Coordinates of C-alpha atoms and ligand atoms in Angstrom, one line a residue:
X1 CA 28.7 -20.7 2.5
X2 CA 28.1 -17.5 0.6
X3 CA 30.1 -14.3 1.3
X4 CA 27.0 -13.0 3.1
X5 CA 26.8 -15.9 5.5
X6 CA 30.5 -15.8 6.4
X7 CA 31.2 -14.1 9.7
X8 CA 34.4 -12.6 11.0
X9 CA 35.8 -13.9 14.2
X10 CA 35.2 -10.6 16.0
X11 CA 31.5 -10.7 14.8
X12 CA 31.1 -14.2 16.3
X13 CA 32.5 -13.0 19.6
X14 CA 30.3 -9.8 19.5
X15 CA 27.2 -11.9 18.6
X16 CA 27.8 -14.2 21.5
X17 CA 28.3 -11.3 23.9
X18 CA 25.2 -9.6 22.5
X19 CA 23.2 -12.7 23.0
X20 CA 24.5 -12.9 26.6
X21 CA 23.3 -9.3 27.2
X22 CA 20.0 -10.0 25.5
X23 CA 19.1 -13.0 27.7
X24 CA 20.2 -11.2 30.8
X25 CA 23.5 -12.9 31.6
X26 CA 24.9 -9.4 31.9
X27 CA 22.4 -6.7 33.0
X28 CA 22.1 -3.1 32.4
X29 CA 24.9 -1.0 33.9
X30 CA 26.9 -4.1 34.6
X31 CA 30.7 -4.2 33.8
X32 CA 31.6 -6.7 31.1
X33 CA 34.6 -9.0 31.2
X34 CA 37.9 -7.2 30.5
X35 CA 39.5 -7.4 27.0
X36 CA 42.1 -9.7 28.4
X37 CA 39.4 -12.0 29.8
X38 CA 37.7 -12.0 26.4
X39 CA 40.9 -13.1 24.7
X40 CA 41.2 -16.1 27.0
X41 CA 37.4 -16.9 27.1
X42 CA 37.2 -17.1 23.3
X43 CA 40.8 -17.9 22.4
X44 CA 41.1 -14.8 20.3
X45 CA 43.7 -12.0 19.9
X46 CA 43.5 -8.7 21.7
X47 CA 42.8 -6.9 18.4
X48 CA 39.8 -9.2 17.8
X49 CA 38.5 -8.6 21.4
X50 CA 38.8 -4.8 20.8
X51 CA 37.0 -5.1 17.5
X52 CA 34.2 -7.1 19.1
X53 CA 33.7 -4.6 21.8
X54 CA 33.8 -1.8 19.3
X55 CA 31.1 -3.5 17.3
X56 CA 29.0 -3.8 20.5
X57 CA 29.5 -0.1 21.2
X58 CA 28.7 0.9 17.6
X59 CA 25.5 -1.2 17.8
X60 CA 24.5 0.6 21.0
X61 CA 24.7 -2.3 23.4
X62 CA 27.6 -1.1 25.5
X63 CA 29.6 2.0 26.3
X64 CA 33.3 2.3 27.1
X65 CA 34.0 4.2 30.3
X66 CA 37.5 5.7 30.5
X67 CA 39.9 3.7 32.7
X68 CA 37.1 1.4 33.8
X69 CA 36.1 -0.9 30.9
X70 CA 32.9 -1.7 29.0
X71 CA 29.4 -1.4 30.5
X72 CA 26.0 -2.7 29.4
X73 CA 23.8 0.2 28.3
X74 CA 20.3 0.5 29.8
X75 CA 17.6 -1.0 27.6
X76 CA 15.4 1.2 25.5
X77 CA 18.2 3.5 24.5
X78 CA 20.5 3.5 21.5
X79 CA 20.3 1.2 18.6
X80 CA 20.4 -1.7 21.0
X81 CA 16.6 -1.7 21.3
X82 CA 16.1 -1.9 17.5
X83 CA 16.3 -5.2 15.6
X84 CA 19.4 -5.8 13.6
X85 CA 19.8 -6.2 9.8
X86 CA 18.1 -9.5 8.9
X87 CA 20.3 -12.4 7.9
X88 CA 18.3 -14.7 5.6
X89 CA 19.9 -17.7 3.9
X90 CA 20.0 -16.1 0.5
X91 CA 18.8 -19.3 -1.1
X92 CA 15.8 -19.4 -3.4
X93 CA 13.1 -21.6 -1.8
X94 CA 9.5 -22.7 -2.4
X95 CA 6.8 -21.1 -0.2
X96 CA 4.3 -22.6 2.1
X97 CA 2.7 -19.9 4.2
X98 CA 0.1 -22.1 5.9
X99 CA -3.2 -21.4 7.6
X100 CA -1.8 -19.0 10.2
X101 CA -1.7 -16.1 7.9
X102 CA -5.2 -16.6 6.7
X103 CA -6.5 -16.2 10.3
X104 CA -5.0 -12.8 11.0
X105 CA -7.5 -10.7 9.0
X106 CA -10.4 -12.7 10.5
X107 CA -9.1 -11.9 14.0
X108 CA -9.3 -8.2 13.1
X109 CA -13.0 -8.6 12.4
X110 CA -13.8 -10.1 15.8
X111 CA -15.3 -7.3 18.0
X112 CA -14.4 -9.2 21.2
X113 CA -10.6 -8.9 20.5
X114 CA -8.3 -5.9 21.0
X115 CA -6.6 -5.7 17.6
X116 CA -2.9 -5.3 17.7
X117 CA -2.6 -7.9 14.9
X118 CA -4.0 -7.1 11.5
X119 CA -2.5 -4.0 9.8
X120 CA -5.9 -2.3 9.2
X121 CA -6.1 1.5 9.5
X122 CA -7.6 3.2 12.6
X123 CA -11.3 3.7 11.8
X124 CA -11.3 7.0 13.6
X125 CA -8.7 8.3 11.2
X126 CA -10.6 7.4 8.0
X127 CA -13.0 9.9 6.3
X128 CA -15.7 7.2 6.4
X129 CA -18.7 9.6 6.7
X130 CA -17.6 11.7 3.9
X131 CA -16.8 8.8 1.7
X132 CA -20.0 7.0 2.3
X133 CA -22.0 10.2 1.6
X134 CA -20.2 10.6 -1.7
X135 CA -20.7 6.9 -2.5
X136 CA -24.4 7.1 -1.8
X137 CA -24.7 10.2 -3.9
X138 CA -23.0 8.6 -6.9
X139 CA -25.0 5.4 -6.5
X140 CA -28.2 7.4 -6.5
X141 CA -27.3 9.8 -9.4
X142 CA -25.5 7.4 -11.7
X143 CA -27.5 4.2 -11.7
X144 CA -26.4 3.8 -15.3
X145 CA -23.0 2.7 -13.9
X146 CA -24.7 -0.5 -12.8
X147 CA -26.0 -1.1 -16.3
X148 CA -22.6 -1.6 -18.0
X149 CA -19.1 -2.8 -17.4
X150 CA -16.6 -0.1 -16.3
X151 CA -13.6 0.3 -18.7
X152 CA -11.2 -2.6 -18.4
X153 CA -8.4 -0.2 -17.5
X154 CA -10.6 1.6 -15.0
X155 CA -12.6 4.7 -14.8
X156 CA -11.0 7.6 -16.7
X157 CA -11.9 10.2 -14.0
X158 CA -10.2 8.2 -11.4
X159 CA -7.1 7.5 -13.4
X160 CA -6.8 11.2 -14.0
X161 CA -7.1 11.9 -10.2
X162 CA -4.5 9.2 -9.4
X163 CA -2.1 10.5 -12.0
X164 CA -2.4 14.0 -10.3
X165 CA -2.0 12.4 -6.9
X166 CA 1.1 10.5 -7.9
X167 CA 3.0 13.8 -8.6
X168 CA 3.5 14.1 -4.8
X169 CA 5.6 10.9 -4.9
X170 CA 7.6 12.3 -7.8
X171 CA 5.8 10.1 -10.4
X172 CA 4.8 11.8 -13.6
X173 CA 2.5 9.6 -15.7
X174 CA -0.4 10.1 -18.1
X175 CA -3.8 8.8 -16.8
X176 CA -3.6 6.2 -19.7
X177 CA -0.6 4.6 -18.0
X178 CA -2.6 3.7 -14.9
X179 CA -4.7 0.5 -14.5
X180 CA -7.3 0.4 -11.7
X181 CA -7.4 -2.8 -9.6
X182 CA -9.3 -4.4 -6.7
X183 CA -6.9 -3.2 -4.0
X184 CA -3.1 -3.3 -4.0
X185 CA -3.2 -7.1 -3.6
X186 CA -4.6 -7.5 -7.1
X187 CA -2.1 -5.0 -8.4
X188 CA 0.8 -7.2 -7.0
X189 CA -0.7 -10.4 -8.3
X190 CA -1.3 -9.0 -11.8
X191 CA 2.3 -7.7 -11.9
X192 CA 3.7 -11.0 -10.9
X193 CA 1.5 -12.8 -13.4
X194 CA 2.6 -10.5 -16.2
X195 CA 6.3 -11.0 -15.5
X196 CA 6.8 -14.5 -14.1
X197 CA 6.5 -18.1 -15.2
X198 CA 6.2 -21.0 -12.8
X199 CA 9.6 -21.7 -11.1
X200 CA 10.9 -18.1 -11.5
X201 CA 12.5 -16.5 -8.4
X202 CA 11.2 -13.3 -6.8
X203 CA 13.6 -11.4 -4.5
X204 CA 11.9 -9.9 -1.5
X205 CA 13.0 -8.1 1.6
X206 CA 13.3 -10.2 4.8
X207 CA 10.9 -10.0 6.5
X208 CA 8.1 -9.3 4.0
X209 CA 4.4 -8.9 4.0
X210 CA 2.8 -12.4 4.1
X211 CA 0.4 -11.5 1.3
X212 CA 3.4 -11.4 -1.0
X213 CA 4.5 -14.8 0.1
X214 CA 1.0 -16.2 -0.4
X215 CA 1.0 -14.7 -3.9
X216 CA 4.3 -16.4 -4.7
X217 CA 3.0 -19.7 -3.4
X218 CA -0.2 -19.4 -5.5
X219 CA 1.8 -18.7 -8.6
X220 CA 4.4 -21.4 -7.8
X221 CA 7.3 -19.0 -7.7
X222 CA 10.4 -19.3 -5.6
X223 CA 11.4 -16.6 -3.2
X224 CA 14.8 -15.3 -2.4
X225 CA 14.9 -13.3 0.9
X226 CA 17.5 -10.5 1.1
X227 CA 19.1 -9.0 4.2
X228 CA 17.1 -5.9 5.1
X229 CA 18.0 -3.1 7.5
X230 CA 15.2 -2.1 9.9
X231 CA 15.7 1.6 9.0
X232 CA 17.2 1.7 5.5
X233 CA 15.5 -1.3 3.8
X234 CA 17.0 -3.9 1.5
X235 CA 20.8 -4.4 1.5
X236 CA 21.9 -3.3 -2.0
X237 CA 25.2 -5.1 -1.8
X238 CA 23.5 -8.4 -1.2
X239 CA 21.1 -7.6 -4.0
X240 CA 24.0 -6.9 -6.4
X241 CA 25.6 -10.3 -5.5
X242 CA 22.3 -12.1 -6.2
X243 CA 22.0 -10.2 -9.5
X244 CA 25.6 -11.1 -10.5
X245 CA 24.8 -14.7 -9.9
X246 CA 21.6 -14.4 -12.0
X247 CA 19.5 -15.7 -9.1
X248 CA 16.6 -13.3 -9.6
X249 CA 13.8 -12.8 -12.2
X250 CA 12.0 -10.0 -10.4
X251 CA 12.2 -7.9 -7.3
X252 CA 9.1 -7.2 -5.1
X253 CA 10.0 -4.5 -2.6
X254 CA 8.4 -2.0 -0.3
X255 CA 10.9 0.9 -0.4
X256 CA 8.5 3.0 1.7
X257 CA 7.7 1.6 5.1
X258 CA 8.0 -2.1 4.6
X259 CA 5.4 -4.2 6.3
X260 CA 6.4 -5.4 8.9
X261 CA 9.8 -3.6 9.4
X262 CA 8.7 -0.1 8.7
X263 CA 12.0 0.5 7.0
X264 CA 12.4 3.3 4.5
X265 CA 15.1 3.3 1.8
X266 CA 17.1 6.5 1.7
X267 CA 16.6 8.6 -1.4
X268 CA 19.9 7.7 -3.0
X269 CA 19.3 4.0 -2.5
X270 CA 16.0 4.2 -4.3
X271 CA 17.8 5.7 -7.3
X272 CA 20.6 3.2 -7.1
X273 CA 18.1 0.3 -6.8
X274 CA 16.3 1.4 -10.0
X275 CA 19.5 1.8 -11.9
X276 CA 21.0 -1.5 -10.8
X277 CA 17.9 -3.4 -11.8
X278 CA 17.5 -1.6 -15.2
X279 CA 21.1 -2.5 -15.9
X280 CA 20.3 -6.2 -15.4
X281 CA 16.9 -5.9 -17.0
X282 CA 15.3 -7.3 -13.8
X283 CA 11.9 -5.6 -13.2
X284 CA 11.0 -4.1 -9.9
X285 CA 7.4 -4.4 -8.5
X286 CA 7.2 -1.5 -6.0
X287 CA 4.5 -1.8 -3.3
X288 CA 3.9 1.8 -2.1
X289 CA 0.8 1.2 -0.1
X290 CA 2.2 2.9 3.0
X291 CA 4.2 5.6 1.1
X292 CA 1.8 8.5 1.7
X293 CA 1.7 7.7 5.5
X294 CA 5.2 9.2 5.9
X295 CA 5.7 11.0 9.3
X296 CA 7.9 13.5 7.5
X297 CA 6.8 15.8 4.8
X298 CA 7.3 15.9 1.9
X299 CA 7.4 12.1 1.6
X300 CA 10.3 10.4 -0.2
X301 CA 9.8 9.9 -4.0
X302 CA 8.7 6.5 -5.0
X303 CA 11.4 4.3 -6.7
X304 CA 9.1 4.6 -9.8
X305 CA 10.0 8.3 -10.0
X306 CA 13.6 7.3 -11.1
X307 CA 12.4 4.8 -13.7
X308 CA 13.4 5.9 -17.2
X309 CA 12.9 2.5 -18.9
X310 CA 9.4 1.4 -17.8
X311 CA 11.1 -1.3 -15.7
X312 CA 9.2 -0.4 -12.4
X313 CA 5.6 -1.5 -11.8
X314 CA 4.2 0.8 -9.1
X315 CA 1.4 -0.8 -7.1
X316 CA -0.7 0.9 -4.4
X317 CA -4.2 1.4 -3.1
X318 CA -6.4 3.5 -0.8
X319 CA -6.8 0.7 1.7
X320 CA -4.5 2.2 4.3
X321 CA -5.4 5.8 3.8
X322 CA -9.0 6.2 2.9
X323 CA -11.2 3.1 2.9
X324 CA -10.1 -0.5 2.7
X325 CA -13.7 -1.4 2.0
X326 CA -13.7 0.4 -1.3
X327 CA -11.2 -2.2 -2.6
X328 CA -9.6 0.2 -5.0
X329 CA -6.0 0.1 -5.9
X330 CA -3.9 0.6 -9.0
X331 CA -0.8 -0.3 -10.9
X332 CA 1.4 1.8 -13.2
X333 CA 3.1 -1.1 -15.0
X334 CA 5.5 0.7 -17.4
X335 CA 6.5 -1.5 -20.3
X336 CA 4.4 -4.4 -18.9
X337 CA 1.2 -2.4 -19.5
X338 CA -0.3 -4.7 -22.1
X339 CA 0.6 -7.9 -20.2
X340 CA -1.0 -6.6 -17.0
X341 CA -4.1 -5.3 -18.7
X342 CA -4.7 -8.6 -20.4
X343 CA -4.5 -10.4 -17.0
X344 CA -6.9 -7.9 -15.4
X345 CA -9.5 -8.7 -18.0
X346 CA -9.0 -12.4 -17.5
X347 CA -9.2 -12.1 -13.8
X348 CA -12.4 -10.0 -13.3
X349 CA -13.0 -8.0 -16.6
X350 CA -13.0 -4.7 -14.8
X351 CA -13.3 -3.2 -11.3
X352 CA -16.8 -2.0 -10.1
X353 CA -17.7 1.4 -11.4
X354 CA -19.5 3.1 -8.5
X355 CA -16.6 3.0 -6.0
X356 CA -14.3 4.3 -8.7
X357 CA -16.4 7.3 -9.6
X358 CA -17.0 8.0 -5.9
X359 CA -13.3 7.9 -5.1
X360 CA -12.6 10.1 -8.1
X361 CA -15.0 12.6 -6.7
X362 CA -13.5 12.5 -3.2
X363 CA -10.0 13.0 -4.7
X364 CA -11.2 15.9 -6.9
X365 CA -12.5 17.7 -3.9
X366 CA -9.0 17.9 -2.6
X367 CA -9.0 16.6 1.0
X368 CA -6.8 13.6 0.5
X369 CA -3.6 15.4 1.5
X370 CA -5.3 16.8 4.7
X371 CA -6.8 13.4 5.7
X372 CA -3.5 11.6 5.2
X373 CA -1.4 14.2 7.0
X374 CA -3.6 14.1 10.0
X375 CA -3.6 10.3 10.1
X376 CA 0.2 10.1 9.7
X377 CA 0.7 12.4 12.7
X378 CA -1.6 10.2 14.8
X379 CA 0.2 7.1 13.7
X380 CA 3.5 8.6 14.7
X381 CA 2.1 9.2 18.2
X382 CA 0.5 5.8 18.4
X383 CA 3.6 3.9 17.2
X384 CA 5.8 5.8 19.7
X385 CA 3.4 5.0 22.5
X386 CA 3.1 1.3 21.6
X387 CA 6.9 1.1 21.3
X388 CA 7.3 2.6 24.8
X389 CA 4.8 0.2 26.3
X390 CA 6.4 -2.8 24.7
X391 CA 9.8 -1.8 26.0
X392 CA 8.3 -1.2 29.4
X393 CA 6.4 -4.5 29.8
X394 CA 8.2 -7.0 27.6
X395 CA 11.2 -9.1 28.9
X396 CA 14.6 -7.6 28.9
X397 CA 16.3 -8.0 25.6
X398 CA 13.2 -7.2 23.5
X399 CA 13.9 -5.0 20.5
X400 CA 11.4 -2.8 18.6
X401 CA 11.6 -1.0 15.3
X402 CA 11.3 2.8 15.1
X403 CA 9.5 3.4 11.8
X404 CA 9.2 6.8 10.2
X405 CA 5.9 6.0 8.5
X406 CA 2.9 3.6 8.5
X407 CA 1.6 2.0 11.7
X408 CA 3.3 -1.4 12.3
X409 CA 6.0 -2.3 14.7
X410 CA 8.3 -5.3 14.4
X411 CA 9.3 -6.8 17.7
X412 CA 12.2 -9.2 18.3
X413 CA 11.8 -10.9 21.7
X414 CA 14.4 -13.0 23.5
X415 CA 15.0 -16.3 21.6
X416 CA 13.2 -18.6 24.0
X417 CA 9.9 -16.8 23.4
X418 CA 7.7 -18.3 20.6
X419 CA 5.8 -15.8 18.6
X420 CA 3.2 -18.4 17.7
X421 CA 2.7 -19.5 21.3
X422 CA 2.4 -15.9 22.4
X423 CA -0.2 -15.3 19.7
X424 CA -2.2 -18.3 20.9
X425 CA -2.0 -17.2 24.6
X426 CA -2.8 -13.6 23.7
X427 CA -5.9 -14.7 21.7
X428 CA -7.1 -16.6 24.8
X429 CA -6.7 -13.3 26.7
X430 CA -8.7 -11.4 24.1
X431 CA -5.8 -9.8 22.2
X432 CA -4.7 -10.3 18.6
X433 CA -1.1 -10.0 17.5
X434 CA 0.7 -11.3 14.4
X435 CA 3.4 -14.0 14.8
X436 CA 6.6 -13.3 13.0
X437 CA 7.0 -16.6 11.2
X438 CA 4.4 -15.8 8.6
X439 CA 6.7 -13.0 7.3
X440 CA 9.2 -15.4 6.0
X441 CA 8.9 -18.5 3.7
X442 CA 11.5 -20.4 5.6
X443 CA 10.0 -20.4 9.1
X444 CA 12.4 -17.7 10.4
X445 CA 11.4 -15.1 12.9
X446 CA 10.2 -17.6 15.4
X447 CA 10.7 -15.2 18.3
X448 CA 9.3 -12.2 16.5
X449 CA 5.8 -10.6 16.4
X450 CA 4.3 -7.7 14.4
X451 CA 2.0 -5.3 16.2
X452 CA -0.2 -2.7 14.6
X453 CA -0.5 0.6 16.4
X454 CA -3.3 1.9 14.2
X455 CA -6.0 1.4 16.9
X456 CA -3.8 2.3 19.8
X457 CA -5.8 4.8 21.7
X458 CA -7.0 4.9 25.3
X459 CA -6.3 2.9 28.4
X460 CA -7.3 -0.5 26.9
X461 CA -4.1 -0.6 25.0
X462 CA -2.0 0.0 28.1
X463 CA -3.8 -3.0 29.7
X464 CA -3.4 -5.1 26.6
X465 CA 0.4 -4.6 26.3
X466 CA 0.8 -5.1 30.0
X467 CA -1.0 -8.5 29.6
X468 CA 1.2 -9.4 26.6
X469 CA 4.2 -8.4 28.7
X470 CA 3.1 -10.7 31.5
X471 CA 2.4 -13.6 29.1
X472 CA 5.8 -13.2 27.4
X473 CA 7.6 -13.1 30.8
X474 CA 6.1 -16.6 31.5
X475 CA 8.1 -18.4 28.8
Ligands
LIG1 C1 2.4 -4.2 2.2 C2 1.0 -4.5 1.8 N1 0.7 -4.7 0.4 C3 -0.5 -4.9 0.0 C4 -1.6 -5.1 0.9 C5 -2.9 -5.4 0.3 O1 -3.6 -4.2 0.1 P1 -5.1 -4.1 -0.4 O2 -6.0 -4.2 0.9 O3 -5.2 -2.7 -1.0 O4 -5.4 -5.2 -1.4 C6 -1.4 -4.9 2.2 C7 -2.5 -5.1 3.2 O5 -2.3 -5.2 4.4 C8 -0.1 -4.6 2.7 O6 0.2 -4.4 4.0

């Protein structure tokens, strides 16, 4: 057993009591067994019983009432309604993601389904008219762009705009340090390809975006899942332990609004993360695709902004903010620039020119900030609303994250509910959700689902979540 897996006695007692509360053995407002009763029930000392109840209190499950004992707090308040820090096995493993993940994006394309599954942005919040007008203008004016390959590294005008845009995330780079890609997914794959060889180990947050798992599977890399806090992101102590044991070749993290957790690393953790990895010469691939959709302004600086050694490869795209259909992303690969560029050429020579020039023109006109601010405010309202609906309709014991950016929610249901079965039943009822198992290589998160709040608007969503609640109550 690793130090991370070991649990203190009081934690075991507290976990068991938490479980009893979660499955409804003790209901809201009910008085819990006295401390003395706990000592005889579990065969532990009074000090251990006190520690267990303190843990439950700190975690927001119970409250101590003077001279009366400990009571279960109502659901939906306190930390009790948020998932806990994840607790993966901390063992590098091969990845097999399976067919399930491939179906999720397809479901988002079906007009007969209410999409709470795929993490696609709300179409009403994208500047599609403006972008298509600019696109049409560029295509008409600059037909020569069709007559040659765009630069391998990407269009110069666009790289310039991106380097300006990156200043808002604290990243100061020359346009020549940016490589344009076909979306963030290509940026991630090129980065992994540039750094890793078959059999290397990639450390990821647990849970993590299934696209990353698929990438690891494709490149025959092992994955090491790290404990991750639903608010603060990856556990740096656990990471340090893995680094000390030389278990990791590269880290692939989403410090800003992890998909699916929505967690956001505090400022000081980002700096510490970059320093820890530089000290061990382990590169960080930073996926910042949701970073600009922060509900707070200014957004937190990207981890890349603390990088003094070229050890961080910053990957992002405009798929969540402007237009997923443009398929434009980028990577700022630091000291891995040449290795990434070579692989870009081998993959597809260069990205298409017209979308790049059109995007450069859009960014030059200066409305990116306004578009993204407006969208982030809407996403905040939509995630809040979806969260409330889930807590209202889902079975007692359901926990939901409270992200500070992006538009996905991670939902932990009572253990007897299968996320995959709920997905299948929801699909039959005309609703798409994402089962939690696809966010882990080891088949964890069986009773979890991810929901996207991006399209949550109008009464249809109330009805859809009510239906999901009814379905989940039938398990
Ligand atoms: C965390 C994360 N990274 C990368 C991607 C892929 O982005 P793109 O569509 O720009 O390739 C997604 C898409 O959902 C994502 O959620």
